[in-house]
CSV table of C-alpha atoms and ligand atoms in Angstrom, one decimal:
chain,number,residue,atom,x,y,z
A,626,MET,CA,14.7,7.7,-9.6
A,627,GLU,CA,17.6,7.4,-12.0
A,628,LYS,CA,19.1,5.1,-9.4
A,629,LEU,CA,16.0,3.0,-9.6
A,630,VAL,CA,16.2,2.7,-13.4
A,631,SER,CA,19.9,2.0,-13.5
A,632,SER,CA,19.4,-0.7,-10.9
A,633,TRP,CA,17.4,-2.5,-13.6
A,634,ASN,CA,20.4,-2.8,-16.0
A,635,ASN,CA,20.6,-6.5,-15.4
A,636,VAL,CA,16.9,-7.1,-15.5
A,637,GLN,CA,16.1,-8.5,-18.9
A,638,THR,CA,12.4,-8.8,-18.2
A,639,VAL,CA,11.7,-5.0,-18.3
A,640,PRO,CA,11.6,-4.3,-22.0
A,641,GLU,CA,10.8,-0.6,-21.9
A,642,LYS,CA,12.9,0.6,-19.0
A,643,HIS,CA,12.6,4.3,-20.0
A,644,VAL,CA,8.8,4.1,-20.2
A,645,VAL,CA,8.6,2.3,-16.9
A,646,GLY,CA,11.1,4.7,-15.4
A,647,ALA,CA,9.1,7.8,-16.6
A,648,TYR,CA,5.9,6.3,-15.3
A,649,ALA,CA,7.5,5.5,-11.9
A,650,THR,CA,8.9,9.0,-11.7
A,651,GLU,CA,5.5,10.6,-12.2
A,652,VAL,CA,3.7,8.3,-9.9
A,653,LYS,CA,6.3,9.0,-7.2
A,654,LYS,CA,5.6,12.8,-7.6
A,655,LEU,CA,1.9,12.0,-7.3
A,656,ALA,CA,2.4,10.0,-4.2
A,657,ALA,CA,4.5,12.7,-2.6
A,658,THR,CA,1.8,15.3,-3.4
A,659,ILE,CA,-0.9,13.1,-1.9
A,660,LEU,CA,1.2,12.5,1.2
A,661,GLU,CA,1.8,16.2,1.7
A,662,LEU,CA,-2.0,16.9,1.4
A,663,ILE,CA,-2.6,14.2,4.0
A,664,CYS,CA,-0.1,15.9,6.3
A,665,GLU,CA,-1.9,19.2,5.8
A,666,GLY,CA,-5.3,17.6,6.4
A,667,LEU,CA,-4.1,15.9,9.6
A,668,GLY,CA,-2.2,18.8,10.9
A,669,LEU,CA,1.2,17.1,10.7
A,670,GLU,CA,4.3,19.0,9.9
A,671,PHE,CA,5.2,19.4,6.2
A,672,GLY,CA,7.3,16.4,4.9
A,673,TYR,CA,6.3,14.1,7.8
A,674,PHE,CA,5.8,11.1,5.5
A,675,GLY,CA,8.6,12.0,3.1
A,676,GLY,CA,12.2,10.8,3.5
A,677,LYS,CA,12.8,7.4,5.0
A,678,LEU,CA,9.1,6.5,5.6
A,679,SER,CA,8.4,6.4,1.9
A,680,GLU,CA,11.9,5.9,0.6
A,681,ILE,CA,11.5,2.7,-1.3
A,682,PRO,CA,9.3,2.8,-4.4
A,683,SER,CA,8.5,-0.7,-5.7
A,684,MET,CA,6.4,-1.6,-8.7
A,685,LEU,CA,4.4,-4.8,-9.0
A,686,VAL,CA,2.7,-5.8,-12.2
A,687,ASN,CA,-0.2,-8.2,-11.4
A,688,HIS,CA,-1.5,-10.3,-14.3
A,689,TYR,CA,-4.6,-12.3,-13.8
A,690,PRO,CA,-5.3,-14.8,-16.6
A,691,PRO,CA,-8.9,-15.8,-17.1
A,692,CYS,CA,-10.1,-18.5,-14.8
A,693,PRO,CA,-13.0,-20.7,-16.0
A,694,ASP,CA,-14.5,-20.8,-12.5
A,695,PRO,CA,-13.7,-17.6,-10.6
A,696,SER,CA,-15.4,-19.1,-7.5
A,697,LEU,CA,-12.5,-21.5,-7.1
A,698,THR,CA,-9.7,-18.9,-6.7
A,699,PHE,CA,-8.9,-15.3,-5.9
A,700,GLY,CA,-6.4,-13.3,-8.0
A,701,VAL,CA,-5.1,-11.9,-4.7
A,702,SER,CA,-6.7,-12.8,-1.4
A,703,GLU,CA,-7.9,-10.3,1.2
A,704,HIS,CA,-5.2,-8.0,2.6
A,705,CYS,CA,-4.1,-4.5,3.4
A,706,ASP,CA,-0.9,-3.3,1.8
A,707,PRO,CA,1.8,-3.3,4.5
A,708,ASN,CA,3.4,0.0,3.5
A,709,LEU,CA,2.7,3.7,3.5
A,710,ILE,CA,0.7,4.3,0.4
A,711,THR,CA,0.0,2.4,-2.9
A,712,ILE,CA,-0.9,3.9,-6.2
A,713,LEU,CA,-2.7,1.4,-8.4
A,714,GLN,CA,-3.5,1.6,-12.1
A,715,GLN,CA,-6.2,-0.7,-13.4
A,716,GLU,CA,-5.2,-0.9,-17.0
A,717,SER,CA,-8.2,-2.5,-18.6
A,718,ASP,CA,-12.0,-2.3,-18.3
A,719,VAL,CA,-12.1,-5.7,-16.5
A,720,LEU,CA,-13.5,-5.6,-13.0
A,721,GLY,CA,-11.4,-7.4,-10.5
A,722,LEU,CA,-10.5,-5.2,-7.5
A,723,GLN,CA,-12.9,-5.3,-4.5
A,724,VAL,CA,-12.8,-3.4,-1.2
A,725,LEU,CA,-14.4,-4.3,2.1
A,726,ARG,CA,-16.9,-1.8,3.3
A,727,ASN,CA,-19.3,-2.4,6.2
A,728,GLY,CA,-18.7,-6.2,5.9
A,729,GLU,CA,-19.5,-6.2,2.1
A,730,TRP,CA,-17.2,-6.6,-0.8
A,731,ILE,CA,-17.6,-3.8,-3.3
A,732,GLY,CA,-16.2,-3.8,-6.9
A,733,VAL,CA,-13.9,-0.8,-7.7
A,734,GLU,CA,-14.7,0.0,-11.3
A,735,PRO,CA,-11.7,0.9,-13.4
A,736,ILE,CA,-12.0,4.6,-14.5
A,737,SER,CA,-10.0,5.5,-17.5
A,738,LYS,CA,-6.9,7.7,-16.6
A,739,ALA,CA,-7.7,7.4,-12.9
A,740,PHE,CA,-5.6,5.8,-10.1
A,741,VAL,CA,-6.7,3.9,-7.1
A,742,VAL,CA,-5.0,5.2,-4.0
A,743,ASN,CA,-4.7,2.8,-1.1
A,744,MET,CA,-3.6,3.9,2.3
A,745,GLY,CA,-1.0,1.5,3.6
A,746,TYR,CA,-1.9,-0.6,6.6
A,747,LEU,CA,1.0,0.3,8.7
A,748,HIS,CA,1.7,4.0,8.9
A,749,VAL,CA,-1.1,6.0,7.9
A,750,ASN,CA,-3.6,3.7,9.5
A,751,HIS,CA,-2.5,2.6,12.9
A,752,LYS,CA,0.7,4.3,13.6
A,753,CYS,CA,1.7,7.6,12.1
A,754,SER,CA,-1.8,9.0,12.1
A,755,ASN,CA,-2.7,7.3,15.4
A,756,ASN,CA,-5.8,5.8,13.8
A,757,LYS,CA,-7.0,8.9,12.0
A,758,LEU,CA,-6.9,7.3,8.6
A,759,ARG,CA,-7.9,3.8,7.8
A,760,SER,CA,-6.4,1.3,5.3
A,761,VAL,CA,-8.9,-0.6,3.4
A,762,GLU,CA,-9.0,-4.4,3.1
A,763,HIS,CA,-9.0,-5.4,-0.5
A,764,ARG,CA,-8.7,-8.4,-2.8
A,765,ALA,CA,-8.8,-9.2,-6.5
A,766,VAL,CA,-11.2,-11.7,-8.0
A,767,THR,CA,-10.7,-13.4,-11.3
A,768,ASN,CA,-12.8,-13.2,-14.5
A,769,SER,CA,-14.0,-16.2,-16.4
A,770,GLU,CA,-13.4,-14.7,-19.9
A,771,LYS,CA,-10.9,-11.8,-19.8
A,772,ALA,CA,-7.4,-11.5,-18.5
A,773,ARG,CA,-6.7,-8.4,-16.3
A,774,THR,CA,-3.4,-6.5,-15.6
A,775,SER,CA,-2.9,-4.0,-12.9
A,776,PHE,CA,0.2,-1.9,-12.0
A,777,ALA,CA,0.8,-1.2,-8.3
A,778,MET,CA,3.5,1.2,-7.0
A,779,PHE,CA,4.1,0.7,-3.3
A,780,PHE,CA,5.9,3.3,-1.3
A,781,ILE,CA,7.7,1.4,1.4
A,782,PRO,CA,9.7,2.6,4.4
A,783,ASN,CA,13.4,2.0,4.7
A,784,GLY,CA,13.8,-1.1,7.0
A,785,ASP,CA,15.7,1.0,9.6
A,786,SER,CA,13.1,3.8,9.7
A,787,ILE,CA,11.4,4.2,13.0
A,788,VAL,CA,7.6,3.9,12.9
A,789,GLU,CA,6.0,5.8,15.7
A,790,PRO,CA,2.7,7.4,16.6
A,791,ALA,CA,2.6,11.0,15.3
A,792,LYS,CA,3.2,13.0,18.4
A,793,ALA,CA,1.1,15.9,17.0
A,794,LEU,CA,-1.9,13.6,16.9
A,795,ALA,CA,-1.6,11.8,20.2
A,796,ASP,CA,-3.0,13.5,23.3
A,797,SER,CA,-4.7,12.4,26.5
A,798,ARG,CA,-8.0,11.7,24.7
A,799,ASN,CA,-6.3,10.0,21.8
A,800,PRO,CA,-3.3,8.2,23.4
A,801,ALA,CA,-0.8,6.3,21.3
A,802,ILE,CA,-2.0,2.8,20.5
A,803,PHE,CA,1.3,1.2,19.5
A,804,LYS,CA,4.9,1.6,20.6
A,805,SER,CA,7.7,2.7,18.3
A,806,PHE,CA,9.5,0.1,16.2
A,807,GLN,CA,11.7,-0.3,13.2
A,808,TYR,CA,9.9,-1.1,10.0
A,809,LYS,CA,11.9,-4.3,9.4
A,810,GLU,CA,10.6,-5.6,12.8
A,811,PHE,CA,7.0,-5.1,11.7
A,812,ILE,CA,7.5,-6.5,8.2
A,813,THR,CA,9.0,-9.7,9.6
A,814,HIS,CA,5.9,-10.2,11.8
A,815,PHE,CA,3.6,-9.3,8.9
A,816,ILE,CA,5.2,-11.9,6.6
A,817,ASN,CA,5.4,-14.7,9.3
A,818,ARG,CA,2.1,-14.1,10.9
A,819,THR,CA,-0.3,-17.0,11.1
A,820,GLY,CA,-3.6,-15.2,11.7
A,821,GLY,CA,-5.4,-12.2,10.2
A,822,ILE,CA,-3.9,-8.8,9.4
A,823,ASP,CA,-4.2,-7.3,12.9
A,824,VAL,CA,-2.0,-10.1,14.3
A,825,ALA,CA,1.0,-8.4,12.7
A,826,LEU,CA,0.7,-5.4,15.0
A,827,GLU,CA,-0.2,-7.3,18.2
A,828,PRO,CA,3.4,-7.4,19.5
A,829,PHE,CA,3.7,-3.7,19.3
A,830,LYS,CA,0.4,-2.8,21.1
A,831,LEU,CA,0.7,-0.6,24.2
A,832,GLN,CA,-1.1,-1.9,27.3
A,833,ALA,CA,-4.4,0.0,27.8
B,933,LIG,C1,-1.7,-5.5,-4.6
B,933,LIG,C2,-3.2,-5.5,-4.9
B,933,LIG,C3,-5.0,-5.5,-6.5
B,933,LIG,C4,-5.2,-5.5,-8.0
B,933,LIG,O1,-0.9,-5.8,-5.5
B,933,LIG,O2,-1.4,-5.3,-3.4
B,933,LIG,O3,-4.0,-5.3,-4.0
B,933,LIG,O4,-6.2,-4.9,-8.4
B,933,LIG,N1,-3.6,-5.6,-6.2
B,933,LIG,O5,-4.4,-6.1,-8.7
B,934,LIG,NI1,-3.0,-4.7,-2.2
């Protein structure tokens, strides 16, 4: 993590680098613990998601100014995070984040001192866990009166890392759904896709 903070030396827009660095360090520990517990829960070997698959921590601060007519725009439109796991902090008491459940958008109320944990679309969802865990589709709506800020820490695979179905989870009744690929191949498809989220994995689907 020191490497991360020192890489900000030329970044003038991060005023409290030590605070951000300390926060990022703790969130990284939290993400590692959650990933280990997921491994244990799924029956994967210890450290399966560690290393290259969650190598790149990346922080995004989202700021949504008030919008006089929230029906006209989203803060962030519907998506799944294309990474391994995201830890989100909703700083204020302003509602904005929504998740899709059974076809309905549900508001995720900010809870003081609590994080929102999003399973990333790629690994945990369709590949590494062979569909055992699902990534939730989410979006952020705007508020007509109050501004809202959220802090997202994404844990992203190294571009060269190989994404493959967890062998321990695939068997004759639950065969692998996608072929192995490098993360950078997927992310290129994800960014350049012209359709919905699932289009990004289409090229990697194994024939049924
Ligand atoms: C994101 C995201 C939601 C929010 O940054 O990927 O989904 O509540 N943010 O800001
Ligand atoms: Ni997101």
